[in-house]
Amino acid sequence: MTLDKPILAGVVGWPVEHSLSPLIHTIWATRAGINGYYVPIAIPPNYDEFAQSMDSLKRLGFKGLNVTLPHKQHALRYADVVSERAEQSGAANMLTFGDAGAVAENSDIEGFSCALNEHATQTSSARAAMILGAGGAARGVAVALKDSGVSDLRIANRTREKAEAIASEFDLTVIDWDARNDRLPDLDLLVNTTSLGMAGQPPLDIKTEILKPDAIVADIVYTPLETPLLNAARVRGCITSDGLSMLMHQAVSGFRAWFGGAALVDDELRDALVNELARRETR
Ligand code: ATR
């Protein structure tokens, strides 16, 4: 028996123990017969700790890391090379260590696009879309939707100035948070990037009954998997896309880059993640 040096990668965040990424990567590594480990690493929420940890992990031979909250901007600052996508969205969720140094990328954007492309016919004909929220996730969604050719893109956020900042950067129309329901009837696509609807948070107040029945409704929240918004949209007959789809798709780039194997987003993977979420709920 021989023991090759294992490939090392992981996810850094604060907190990080809730992350499903270790399970996703471990399933793909096992399927591909790859000798590798993908570990969760908690790094306190300040740049110095982040940078020191990155130096150490690089030295220890890590191929790369997924970066989650609150370090997505720290990753940009730390990187030697920043991809166009990461630059555009102002955040990186991947750092890859190589000859060029630390390369920052944003696979959240591609993850969101791929999740929507599971409903390809409808998405490609989406003309009018509205993003709810104006945090980091909203920026990535704005980049993805602009790229996919949505011509009438609106954004509504409780704090209007934050919506205005994103709108001026990506040429969107700002809708008053209180007027969000007035702008639903002609939408092809509605995306929630706020934390409303997440377990322990109030639900999002959206009049799903006035949405077009063939509209797509996407939510980046995945705890619960079916948020009150997605539930109401499904009852209305809309196509729904949950936060787990985006999470699985965003992981593909990292796995390919670091472990070098096939990374299939399929029902088996989804079932494993759904089971893990259910297991956590009963703990
Ligand atoms: P992320 O980077 O993951 O998008 P974030 O920056 O914390 O996370 O953004 C959370 C989003 O949820 C914001 O758009 C926030 O609105 P504000 O910019 O006004 O804070 C939105 N949000 C959180 N709680 C909310 C609430 N009770 N009502 C309306 N919007 C809320």
PDB file of C-alpha atoms and ligand atoms in Angstrom:
ATOM      1  CA  MET A   1       0.000   0.000   0.000  1.00  0.00           C
ATOM      2  CA  THR A   2       1.281   3.509  -0.805  1.00  0.00           C
ATOM      3  CA  LEU A   3       0.183   6.751   0.734  1.00  0.00           C
ATOM      4  CA  ASP A   4       0.404   9.733  -1.626  1.00  0.00           C
ATOM      5  CA  LYS A   5       0.455  13.192  -0.156  1.00  0.00           C
ATOM      6  CA  PRO A   6      -3.195  14.224   0.178  1.00  0.00           C
ATOM      7  CA  ILE A   7      -4.551  17.312  -1.572  1.00  0.00           C
ATOM      8  CA  LEU A   8      -5.609  19.938   0.967  1.00  0.00           C
ATOM      9  CA  ALA A   9      -8.298  22.606   0.577  1.00  0.00           C
ATOM     10  CA  GLY A  10     -10.971  24.093   2.785  1.00  0.00           C
ATOM     11  CA  VAL A  11     -13.379  26.835   3.675  1.00  0.00           C
ATOM     12  CA  VAL A  12     -12.592  29.779   5.936  1.00  0.00           C
ATOM     13  CA  GLY A  13     -15.179  31.884   7.723  1.00  0.00           C
ATOM     14  CA  TRP A  14     -16.414  33.083  11.121  1.00  0.00           C
ATOM     15  CA  PRO A  15     -18.450  31.148  12.040  1.00  0.00           C
ATOM     16  CA  VAL A  16     -17.744  28.259   9.699  1.00  0.00           C
ATOM     17  CA  GLU A  17     -19.091  25.135  11.385  1.00  0.00           C
ATOM     18  CA  HIS A  18     -22.474  25.526   9.624  1.00  0.00           C
ATOM     19  CA  SER A  19     -20.846  25.330   6.181  1.00  0.00           C
ATOM     20  CA  LEU A  20     -22.030  22.523   3.898  1.00  0.00           C
ATOM     21  CA  SER A  21     -19.001  22.919   1.622  1.00  0.00           C
ATOM     22  CA  PRO A  22     -16.918  20.210   3.397  1.00  0.00           C
ATOM     23  CA  LEU A  23     -19.684  17.697   2.713  1.00  0.00           C
ATOM     24  CA  ILE A  24     -19.980  18.718  -0.956  1.00  0.00           C
ATOM     25  CA  HIS A  25     -16.232  18.433  -1.607  1.00  0.00           C
ATOM     26  CA  THR A  26     -15.875  15.216   0.382  1.00  0.00           C
ATOM     27  CA  ILE A  27     -18.648  13.598  -1.664  1.00  0.00           C
ATOM     28  CA  TRP A  28     -17.008  14.647  -4.940  1.00  0.00           C
ATOM     29  CA  ALA A  29     -13.525  13.546  -3.776  1.00  0.00           C
ATOM     30  CA  THR A  30     -14.884  10.163  -2.681  1.00  0.00           C
ATOM     31  CA  ARG A  31     -16.703   9.684  -5.980  1.00  0.00           C
ATOM     32  CA  ALA A  32     -13.553  10.504  -7.945  1.00  0.00           C
ATOM     33  CA  GLY A  33     -11.317   8.368  -5.717  1.00  0.00           C
ATOM     34  CA  ILE A  34      -9.181  11.410  -4.911  1.00  0.00           C
ATOM     35  CA  ASN A  35      -6.932  11.390  -1.846  1.00  0.00           C
ATOM     36  CA  GLY A  36      -7.856  14.796  -0.494  1.00  0.00           C
ATOM     37  CA  TYR A  37      -9.236  16.658   2.486  1.00  0.00           C
ATOM     38  CA  TYR A  38     -11.469  19.728   2.552  1.00  0.00           C
ATOM     39  CA  VAL A  39     -11.637  21.202   6.027  1.00  0.00           C
ATOM     40  CA  PRO A  40     -13.567  24.025   7.731  1.00  0.00           C
ATOM     41  CA  ILE A  41     -11.269  26.614   9.350  1.00  0.00           C
ATOM     42  CA  ALA A  42     -12.554  29.365  11.661  1.00  0.00           C
ATOM     43  CA  ILE A  43     -10.672  32.656  11.309  1.00  0.00           C
ATOM     44  CA  PRO A  44     -11.612  35.645  13.511  1.00  0.00           C
ATOM     45  CA  PRO A  45     -13.235  38.521  11.635  1.00  0.00           C
ATOM     46  CA  ASN A  46     -10.324  40.888  11.045  1.00  0.00           C
ATOM     47  CA  TYR A  47      -7.928  41.310   8.143  1.00  0.00           C
ATOM     48  CA  ASP A  48      -4.687  40.668  10.042  1.00  0.00           C
ATOM     49  CA  GLU A  49      -5.846  37.300  11.344  1.00  0.00           C
ATOM     50  CA  PHE A  50      -7.105  36.452   7.867  1.00  0.00           C
ATOM     51  CA  ALA A  51      -3.837  37.380   6.154  1.00  0.00           C
ATOM     52  CA  GLN A  52      -1.691  35.514   8.687  1.00  0.00           C
ATOM     53  CA  SER A  53      -3.858  32.421   8.360  1.00  0.00           C
ATOM     54  CA  MET A  54      -3.664  32.560   4.557  1.00  0.00           C
ATOM     55  CA  ASP A  55       0.153  32.789   4.722  1.00  0.00           C
ATOM     56  CA  SER A  56       0.240  29.738   7.000  1.00  0.00           C
ATOM     57  CA  LEU A  57      -2.200  27.670   4.980  1.00  0.00           C
ATOM     58  CA  LYS A  58      -0.302  28.461   1.779  1.00  0.00           C
ATOM     59  CA  ARG A  59       2.942  27.380   3.458  1.00  0.00           C
ATOM     60  CA  LEU A  60       1.314  24.186   4.699  1.00  0.00           C
ATOM     61  CA  GLY A  61       0.529  23.275   1.106  1.00  0.00           C
ATOM     62  CA  PHE A  62      -3.159  24.095   0.801  1.00  0.00           C
ATOM     63  CA  LYS A  63      -4.173  24.364  -2.867  1.00  0.00           C
ATOM     64  CA  GLY A  64      -6.889  26.869  -2.192  1.00  0.00           C
ATOM     65  CA  LEU A  65      -9.785  27.951  -0.035  1.00  0.00           C
ATOM     66  CA  ASN A  66     -13.377  28.932  -0.268  1.00  0.00           C
ATOM     67  CA  VAL A  67     -13.965  32.135   1.591  1.00  0.00           C
ATOM     68  CA  THR A  68     -17.210  32.911   3.317  1.00  0.00           C
ATOM     69  CA  LEU A  69     -18.505  35.698   5.576  1.00  0.00           C
ATOM     70  CA  PRO A  70     -17.012  37.922   6.882  1.00  0.00           C
ATOM     71  CA  HIS A  71     -13.859  37.472   4.786  1.00  0.00           C
ATOM     72  CA  LYS A  72     -15.021  37.939   1.188  1.00  0.00           C
ATOM     73  CA  GLN A  73     -13.542  41.436   0.954  1.00  0.00           C
ATOM     74  CA  HIS A  74     -10.440  40.389   2.899  1.00  0.00           C
ATOM     75  CA  ALA A  75      -9.763  37.793   0.204  1.00  0.00           C
ATOM     76  CA  LEU A  76      -9.761  40.537  -2.439  1.00  0.00           C
ATOM     77  CA  ARG A  77      -7.346  42.614  -0.405  1.00  0.00           C
ATOM     78  CA  TYR A  78      -5.027  39.673   0.235  1.00  0.00           C
ATOM     79  CA  ALA A  79      -4.909  38.430  -3.351  1.00  0.00           C
ATOM     80  CA  ASP A  80      -1.995  38.975  -5.730  1.00  0.00           C
ATOM     81  CA  VAL A  81      -4.296  38.527  -8.717  1.00  0.00           C
ATOM     82  CA  VAL A  82      -8.021  39.354  -8.815  1.00  0.00           C
ATOM     83  CA  SER A  83     -10.310  37.942 -11.511  1.00  0.00           C
ATOM     84  CA  GLU A  84     -12.595  40.284 -13.432  1.00  0.00           C
ATOM     85  CA  ARG A  85     -15.690  38.729 -11.819  1.00  0.00           C
ATOM     86  CA  ALA A  86     -14.332  39.187  -8.300  1.00  0.00           C
ATOM     87  CA  GLU A  87     -13.371  42.765  -9.127  1.00  0.00           C
ATOM     88  CA  GLN A  88     -16.817  43.543 -10.548  1.00  0.00           C
ATOM     89  CA  SER A  89     -18.684  42.103  -7.595  1.00  0.00           C
ATOM     90  CA  GLY A  90     -16.331  43.555  -4.987  1.00  0.00           C
ATOM     91  CA  ALA A  91     -16.020  40.165  -3.270  1.00  0.00           C
ATOM     92  CA  ALA A  92     -14.175  36.855  -3.660  1.00  0.00           C
ATOM     93  CA  ASN A  93     -15.333  33.476  -2.418  1.00  0.00           C
ATOM     94  CA  MET A  94     -12.263  31.588  -3.719  1.00  0.00           C
ATOM     95  CA  LEU A  95      -8.522  31.946  -3.233  1.00  0.00           C
ATOM     96  CA  THR A  96      -6.236  29.648  -5.189  1.00  0.00           C
ATOM     97  CA  PHE A  97      -2.532  29.390  -4.361  1.00  0.00           C
ATOM     98  CA  GLY A  98      -0.184  28.862  -7.287  1.00  0.00           C
ATOM     99  CA  ASP A  99       2.778  30.225  -9.220  1.00  0.00           C
ATOM    100  CA  ALA A 100       1.003  33.558  -9.705  1.00  0.00           C
ATOM    101  CA  GLY A 101       0.527  33.895  -5.942  1.00  0.00           C
ATOM    102  CA  ALA A 102      -2.954  33.986  -4.426  1.00  0.00           C
ATOM    103  CA  VAL A 103      -5.649  34.323  -7.075  1.00  0.00           C
ATOM    104  CA  ALA A 104      -9.060  35.627  -5.980  1.00  0.00           C
ATOM    105  CA  GLU A 105     -12.154  34.585  -7.873  1.00  0.00           C
ATOM    106  CA  ASN A 106     -15.896  34.782  -7.452  1.00  0.00           C
ATOM    107  CA  SER A 107     -17.765  31.562  -8.224  1.00  0.00           C
ATOM    108  CA  ASP A 108     -20.953  32.749  -6.471  1.00  0.00           C
ATOM    109  CA  ILE A 109     -21.850  34.542  -9.702  1.00  0.00           C
ATOM    110  CA  GLU A 110     -21.445  31.430 -11.827  1.00  0.00           C
ATOM    111  CA  GLY A 111     -23.201  29.405  -9.123  1.00  0.00           C
ATOM    112  CA  PHE A 112     -26.235  31.637  -9.300  1.00  0.00           C
ATOM    113  CA  SER A 113     -26.269  31.586 -13.135  1.00  0.00           C
ATOM    114  CA  CYS A 114     -25.995  27.788 -13.263  1.00  0.00           C
ATOM    115  CA  ALA A 115     -28.756  27.395 -10.671  1.00  0.00           C
ATOM    116  CA  LEU A 116     -31.036  29.567 -12.814  1.00  0.00           C
ATOM    117  CA  ASN A 117     -29.972  27.748 -15.967  1.00  0.00           C
ATOM    118  CA  GLU A 118     -31.522  24.601 -14.544  1.00  0.00           C
ATOM    119  CA  HIS A 119     -34.670  26.406 -15.758  1.00  0.00           C
ATOM    120  CA  ALA A 120     -32.986  27.420 -19.007  1.00  0.00           C
ATOM    121  CA  THR A 121     -35.916  28.218 -21.270  1.00  0.00           C
ATOM    122  CA  GLN A 122     -37.577  30.511 -18.792  1.00  0.00           C
ATOM    123  CA  THR A 123     -34.395  32.256 -17.680  1.00  0.00           C
ATOM    124  CA  SER A 124     -33.199  33.007 -21.177  1.00  0.00           C
ATOM    125  CA  SER A 125     -36.471  34.809 -21.875  1.00  0.00           C
ATOM    126  CA  ALA A 126     -36.361  36.794 -18.613  1.00  0.00           C
ATOM    127  CA  ARG A 127     -36.542  40.480 -19.435  1.00  0.00           C
ATOM    128  CA  ALA A 128     -37.704  42.058 -16.190  1.00  0.00           C
ATOM    129  CA  ALA A 129     -36.111  41.033 -12.917  1.00  0.00           C
ATOM    130  CA  MET A 130     -35.988  42.437  -9.396  1.00  0.00           C
ATOM    131  CA  ILE A 131     -33.349  41.855  -6.753  1.00  0.00           C
ATOM    132  CA  LEU A 132     -34.392  42.236  -3.110  1.00  0.00           C
ATOM    133  CA  GLY A 133     -31.507  43.253  -0.847  1.00  0.00           C
ATOM    134  CA  ALA A 134     -28.271  45.121  -1.463  1.00  0.00           C
ATOM    135  CA  GLY A 135     -25.556  43.228   0.411  1.00  0.00           C
ATOM    136  CA  GLY A 136     -22.633  41.285  -1.022  1.00  0.00           C
ATOM    137  CA  ALA A 137     -24.848  38.564  -2.456  1.00  0.00           C
ATOM    138  CA  ALA A 138     -26.969  41.138  -4.317  1.00  0.00           C
ATOM    139  CA  ARG A 139     -23.884  42.481  -6.117  1.00  0.00           C
ATOM    140  CA  GLY A 140     -23.025  39.005  -7.424  1.00  0.00           C
ATOM    141  CA  VAL A 141     -26.608  38.419  -8.526  1.00  0.00           C
ATOM    142  CA  ALA A 142     -26.614  41.796 -10.310  1.00  0.00           C
ATOM    143  CA  VAL A 143     -23.459  40.848 -12.255  1.00  0.00           C
ATOM    144  CA  ALA A 144     -24.944  37.457 -13.190  1.00  0.00           C
ATOM    145  CA  LEU A 145     -28.266  38.922 -14.355  1.00  0.00           C
ATOM    146  CA  LYS A 146     -26.629  41.715 -16.336  1.00  0.00           C
ATOM    147  CA  ASP A 147     -24.470  39.077 -18.061  1.00  0.00           C
ATOM    148  CA  SER A 148     -27.488  36.941 -18.877  1.00  0.00           C
ATOM    149  CA  GLY A 149     -29.079  39.836 -20.748  1.00  0.00           C
ATOM    150  CA  VAL A 150     -31.881  40.894 -18.396  1.00  0.00           C
ATOM    151  CA  SER A 151     -32.798  44.287 -19.854  1.00  0.00           C
ATOM    152  CA  ASP A 152     -34.992  45.686 -17.063  1.00  0.00           C
ATOM    153  CA  LEU A 153     -33.239  45.020 -13.772  1.00  0.00           C
ATOM    154  CA  ARG A 154     -34.615  46.531 -10.564  1.00  0.00           C
ATOM    155  CA  ILE A 155     -33.356  46.524  -7.008  1.00  0.00           C
ATOM    156  CA  ALA A 156     -35.183  47.207  -3.739  1.00  0.00           C
ATOM    157  CA  ASN A 157     -33.555  47.410  -0.344  1.00  0.00           C
ATOM    158  CA  ARG A 158     -34.641  48.560   3.115  1.00  0.00           C
ATOM    159  CA  THR A 159     -31.693  50.962   3.179  1.00  0.00           C
ATOM    160  CA  ARG A 160     -32.189  52.807  -0.101  1.00  0.00           C
ATOM    161  CA  GLU A 161     -28.652  54.244  -0.323  1.00  0.00           C
ATOM    162  CA  LYS A 162     -27.181  50.746  -0.558  1.00  0.00           C
ATOM    163  CA  ALA A 163     -29.507  49.917  -3.441  1.00  0.00           C
ATOM    164  CA  GLU A 164     -28.541  53.202  -5.113  1.00  0.00           C
ATOM    165  CA  ALA A 165     -24.844  52.368  -4.862  1.00  0.00           C
ATOM    166  CA  ILE A 166     -25.324  49.028  -6.643  1.00  0.00           C
ATOM    167  CA  ALA A 167     -27.778  50.566  -9.123  1.00  0.00           C
ATOM    168  CA  SER A 168     -25.376  53.254 -10.246  1.00  0.00           C
ATOM    169  CA  GLU A 169     -22.571  50.733 -10.682  1.00  0.00           C
ATOM    170  CA  PHE A 170     -24.559  48.201 -12.707  1.00  0.00           C
ATOM    171  CA  ASP A 171     -27.208  50.441 -14.282  1.00  0.00           C
ATOM    172  CA  LEU A 172     -30.260  49.169 -12.371  1.00  0.00           C
ATOM    173  CA  THR A 173     -33.503  50.912 -11.402  1.00  0.00           C
ATOM    174  CA  VAL A 174     -34.027  51.507  -7.692  1.00  0.00           C
ATOM    175  CA  ILE A 175     -37.462  50.649  -6.317  1.00  0.00           C
ATOM    176  CA  ASP A 176     -38.504  51.881  -2.898  1.00  0.00           C
ATOM    177  CA  TRP A 177     -38.546  49.015  -0.366  1.00  0.00           C
ATOM    178  CA  ASP A 178     -42.129  49.924   0.542  1.00  0.00           C
ATOM    179  CA  ALA A 179     -43.166  49.880  -3.136  1.00  0.00           C
ATOM    180  CA  ARG A 180     -41.670  46.459  -3.906  1.00  0.00           C
ATOM    181  CA  ASN A 181     -45.066  44.766  -4.173  1.00  0.00           C
ATOM    182  CA  ASP A 182     -46.293  47.339  -6.724  1.00  0.00           C
ATOM    183  CA  ARG A 183     -43.557  46.245  -9.108  1.00  0.00           C
ATOM    184  CA  LEU A 184     -44.281  42.505  -9.065  1.00  0.00           C
ATOM    185  CA  PRO A 185     -46.936  41.915 -11.757  1.00  0.00           C
ATOM    186  CA  ASP A 186     -44.699  42.260 -14.832  1.00  0.00           C
ATOM    187  CA  LEU A 187     -41.650  40.468 -13.406  1.00  0.00           C
ATOM    188  CA  ASP A 188     -40.136  37.401 -15.085  1.00  0.00           C
ATOM    189  CA  LEU A 189     -37.735  36.819 -12.223  1.00  0.00           C
ATOM    190  CA  LEU A 190     -37.616  37.748  -8.536  1.00  0.00           C
ATOM    191  CA  VAL A 191     -34.497  37.076  -6.445  1.00  0.00           C
ATOM    192  CA  ASN A 192     -34.328  37.367  -2.658  1.00  0.00           C
ATOM    193  CA  THR A 193     -30.836  38.101  -1.355  1.00  0.00           C
ATOM    194  CA  THR A 194     -31.959  39.440   2.031  1.00  0.00           C
ATOM    195  CA  SER A 195     -31.806  37.348   5.173  1.00  0.00           C
ATOM    196  CA  LEU A 196     -35.597  37.555   5.542  1.00  0.00           C
ATOM    197  CA  GLY A 197     -37.199  34.117   5.522  1.00  0.00           C
ATOM    198  CA  MET A 198     -34.139  32.481   7.043  1.00  0.00           C
ATOM    199  CA  ALA A 199     -34.809  30.360  10.150  1.00  0.00           C
ATOM    200  CA  GLY A 200     -35.168  32.730  13.107  1.00  0.00           C
ATOM    201  CA  GLN A 201     -35.830  35.766  10.877  1.00  0.00           C
ATOM    202  CA  PRO A 202     -39.205  37.252   9.929  1.00  0.00           C
ATOM    203  CA  PRO A 203     -40.592  36.135   6.554  1.00  0.00           C
ATOM    204  CA  LEU A 204     -40.309  38.395   3.538  1.00  0.00           C
ATOM    205  CA  ASP A 205     -43.543  40.247   2.836  1.00  0.00           C
ATOM    206  CA  ILE A 206     -44.183  39.608  -0.854  1.00  0.00           C
ATOM    207  CA  LYS A 207     -47.587  39.363  -2.551  1.00  0.00           C
ATOM    208  CA  THR A 208     -46.824  36.222  -4.535  1.00  0.00           C
ATOM    209  CA  GLU A 209     -50.477  36.077  -5.661  1.00  0.00           C
ATOM    210  CA  ILE A 210     -49.839  38.978  -8.059  1.00  0.00           C
ATOM    211  CA  LEU A 211     -46.716  37.459  -9.628  1.00  0.00           C
ATOM    212  CA  LYS A 212     -47.000  36.092 -13.165  1.00  0.00           C
ATOM    213  CA  PRO A 213     -47.729  32.388 -12.740  1.00  0.00           C
ATOM    214  CA  ASP A 214     -44.760  31.523 -14.963  1.00  0.00           C
ATOM    215  CA  ALA A 215     -42.301  33.816 -13.185  1.00  0.00           C
ATOM    216  CA  ILE A 216     -39.160  32.371 -11.598  1.00  0.00           C
ATOM    217  CA  VAL A 217     -38.596  33.026  -7.902  1.00  0.00           C
ATOM    218  CA  ALA A 218     -35.110  32.420  -6.492  1.00  0.00           C
ATOM    219  CA  ASP A 219     -33.965  32.595  -2.881  1.00  0.00           C
ATOM    220  CA  ILE A 220     -30.355  32.408  -1.775  1.00  0.00           C
ATOM    221  CA  VAL A 221     -31.407  31.304   1.724  1.00  0.00           C
ATOM    222  CA  TYR A 222     -31.216  27.508   2.275  1.00  0.00           C
ATOM    223  CA  THR A 223     -32.200  27.186   5.930  1.00  0.00           C
ATOM    224  CA  PRO A 224     -35.053  26.394   5.610  1.00  0.00           C
ATOM    225  CA  LEU A 225     -34.694  24.875   2.164  1.00  0.00           C
ATOM    226  CA  GLU A 226     -38.175  26.013   1.206  1.00  0.00           C
ATOM    227  CA  THR A 227     -38.482  29.533   2.575  1.00  0.00           C
ATOM    228  CA  PRO A 228     -41.975  31.024   3.081  1.00  0.00           C
ATOM    229  CA  LEU A 229     -41.320  32.992  -0.147  1.00  0.00           C
ATOM    230  CA  LEU A 230     -40.522  29.870  -2.179  1.00  0.00           C
ATOM    231  CA  ASN A 231     -43.433  28.002  -0.653  1.00  0.00           C
ATOM    232  CA  ALA A 232     -45.899  30.750  -1.594  1.00  0.00           C
ATOM    233  CA  ALA A 233     -44.363  31.059  -5.066  1.00  0.00           C
ATOM    234  CA  ARG A 234     -44.687  27.315  -5.632  1.00  0.00           C
ATOM    235  CA  VAL A 235     -48.346  27.444  -4.587  1.00  0.00           C
ATOM    236  CA  ARG A 236     -48.811  30.270  -7.116  1.00  0.00           C
ATOM    237  CA  GLY A 237     -47.373  27.921  -9.775  1.00  0.00           C
ATOM    238  CA  CYS A 238     -44.081  29.775 -10.233  1.00  0.00           C
ATOM    239  CA  ILE A 239     -40.783  28.035 -10.929  1.00  0.00           C
ATOM    240  CA  THR A 240     -38.625  28.149  -7.823  1.00  0.00           C
ATOM    241  CA  SER A 241     -34.864  27.951  -7.315  1.00  0.00           C
ATOM    242  CA  ASP A 242     -33.562  27.420  -3.779  1.00  0.00           C
ATOM    243  CA  GLY A 243     -30.329  28.432  -2.088  1.00  0.00           C
ATOM    244  CA  LEU A 244     -28.980  24.882  -2.177  1.00  0.00           C
ATOM    245  CA  SER A 245     -28.812  24.931  -5.992  1.00  0.00           C
ATOM    246  CA  MET A 246     -26.599  28.008  -5.935  1.00  0.00           C
ATOM    247  CA  LEU A 247     -24.453  26.574  -3.143  1.00  0.00           C
ATOM    248  CA  MET A 248     -23.790  23.338  -5.038  1.00  0.00           C
ATOM    249  CA  HIS A 249     -23.006  25.108  -8.307  1.00  0.00           C
ATOM    250  CA  GLN A 250     -20.643  27.653  -6.736  1.00  0.00           C
ATOM    251  CA  ALA A 251     -18.557  24.775  -5.332  1.00  0.00           C
ATOM    252  CA  VAL A 252     -17.764  23.300  -8.764  1.00  0.00           C
ATOM    253  CA  SER A 253     -14.961  25.740  -9.724  1.00  0.00           C
ATOM    254  CA  GLY A 254     -13.063  25.213  -6.485  1.00  0.00           C
ATOM    255  CA  PHE A 255     -13.243  21.437  -6.696  1.00  0.00           C
ATOM    256  CA  ARG A 256     -12.016  21.418 -10.297  1.00  0.00           C
ATOM    257  CA  ALA A 257      -9.219  23.875  -9.521  1.00  0.00           C
ATOM    258  CA  TRP A 258      -7.919  22.194  -6.368  1.00  0.00           C
ATOM    259  CA  PHE A 259      -8.778  18.498  -6.623  1.00  0.00           C
ATOM    260  CA  GLY A 260      -8.891  18.278 -10.399  1.00  0.00           C
ATOM    261  CA  GLY A 261     -11.788  15.868 -10.749  1.00  0.00           C
ATOM    262  CA  ALA A 262     -15.328  15.818 -12.033  1.00  0.00           C
ATOM    263  CA  ALA A 263     -17.807  17.750  -9.887  1.00  0.00           C
ATOM    264  CA  LEU A 264     -21.356  16.823 -10.762  1.00  0.00           C
ATOM    265  CA  VAL A 265     -24.321  18.670  -9.318  1.00  0.00           C
ATOM    266  CA  ASP A 266     -26.969  15.959  -9.240  1.00  0.00           C
ATOM    267  CA  ASP A 267     -29.867  14.603  -7.184  1.00  0.00           C
ATOM    268  CA  GLU A 268     -27.609  12.349  -5.142  1.00  0.00           C
ATOM    269  CA  LEU A 269     -25.569  15.343  -3.975  1.00  0.00           C
ATOM    270  CA  ARG A 270     -28.695  17.357  -3.234  1.00  0.00           C
ATOM    271  CA  ASP A 271     -30.202  14.455  -1.255  1.00  0.00           C
ATOM    272  CA  ALA A 272     -27.057  14.190   0.860  1.00  0.00           C
ATOM    273  CA  LEU A 273     -27.184  17.902   1.671  1.00  0.00           C
ATOM    274  CA  VAL A 274     -30.912  17.825   2.403  1.00  0.00           C
ATOM    275  CA  ASN A 275     -30.334  14.876   4.773  1.00  0.00           C
ATOM    276  CA  GLU A 276     -27.526  16.748   6.504  1.00  0.00           C
ATOM    277  CA  LEU A 277     -29.728  19.828   6.976  1.00  0.00           C
ATOM    278  CA  ALA A 278     -32.497  17.622   8.389  1.00  0.00           C
ATOM    279  CA  ARG A 279     -30.025  15.912  10.728  1.00  0.00           C
ATOM    280  CA  ARG A 280     -28.872  19.292  12.041  1.00  0.00           C
ATOM    281  CA  GLU A 281     -32.432  20.408  12.635  1.00  0.00           C
ATOM    282  CA  THR A 282     -33.098  17.482  14.948  1.00  0.00           C
ATOM    283  CA  ARG A 283     -29.884  17.989  16.940  1.00  0.00           C
TER     284      ARG A 283
HETATM  285  P1  ATR B   1     -24.960  39.408   2.263  1.00  0.00           P
HETATM  286  O1  ATR B   1     -23.588  39.959   2.088  1.00  0.00           O
HETATM  287  O2  ATR B   1     -25.011  37.918   2.477  1.00  0.00           O
HETATM  288  O3  ATR B   1     -25.898  39.823   1.181  1.00  0.00           O
HETATM  289  P2  ATR B   1     -25.696  41.453   4.183  1.00  0.00           P
HETATM  290  O4  ATR B   1     -24.679  42.364   3.634  1.00  0.00           O
HETATM  291  O5  ATR B   1     -25.806  41.336   5.668  1.00  0.00           O
HETATM  292  O6  ATR B   1     -25.489  39.951   3.682  1.00  0.00           O
HETATM  293  O7  ATR B   1     -27.107  41.845   3.570  1.00  0.00           O
HETATM  294  C1  ATR B   1     -28.296  41.456   4.142  1.00  0.00           C
HETATM  295  C2  ATR B   1     -29.464  42.078   3.353  1.00  0.00           C
HETATM  296  O8  ATR B   1     -30.669  41.735   4.026  1.00  0.00           O
HETATM  297  C3  ATR B   1     -29.404  43.591   3.290  1.00  0.00           C
HETATM  298  O9  ATR B   1     -29.888  43.997   2.028  1.00  0.00           O
HETATM  299  C4  ATR B   1     -30.355  44.004   4.426  1.00  0.00           C
HETATM  300  O10 ATR B   1     -30.944  45.269   4.253  1.00  0.00           O
HETATM  301  P3  ATR B   1     -30.218  46.609   4.798  1.00  0.00           P
HETATM  302  O11 ATR B   1     -29.196  46.954   3.755  1.00  0.00           O
HETATM  303  O12 ATR B   1     -31.293  47.623   4.921  1.00  0.00           O
HETATM  304  O13 ATR B   1     -29.600  46.245   6.111  1.00  0.00           O
HETATM  305  C5  ATR B   1     -31.409  42.941   4.294  1.00  0.00           C
HETATM  306  N1  ATR B   1     -32.181  42.795   5.538  1.00  0.00           N
HETATM  307  C6  ATR B   1     -31.787  42.218   6.683  1.00  0.00           C
HETATM  308  N2  ATR B   1     -32.778  42.281   7.601  1.00  0.00           N
HETATM  309  C7  ATR B   1     -33.835  42.924   7.024  1.00  0.00           C
HETATM  310  C8  ATR B   1     -35.161  43.307   7.444  1.00  0.00           C
HETATM  311  N3  ATR B   1     -35.617  43.023   8.683  1.00  0.00           N
HETATM  312  N4  ATR B   1     -35.945  43.952   6.551  1.00  0.00           N
HETATM  313  C9  ATR B   1     -35.510  44.257   5.308  1.00  0.00           C
HETATM  314  N5  ATR B   1     -34.274  43.910   4.836  1.00  0.00           N
HETATM  315  C10 ATR B   1     -33.440  43.263   5.684  1.00  0.00           C
END
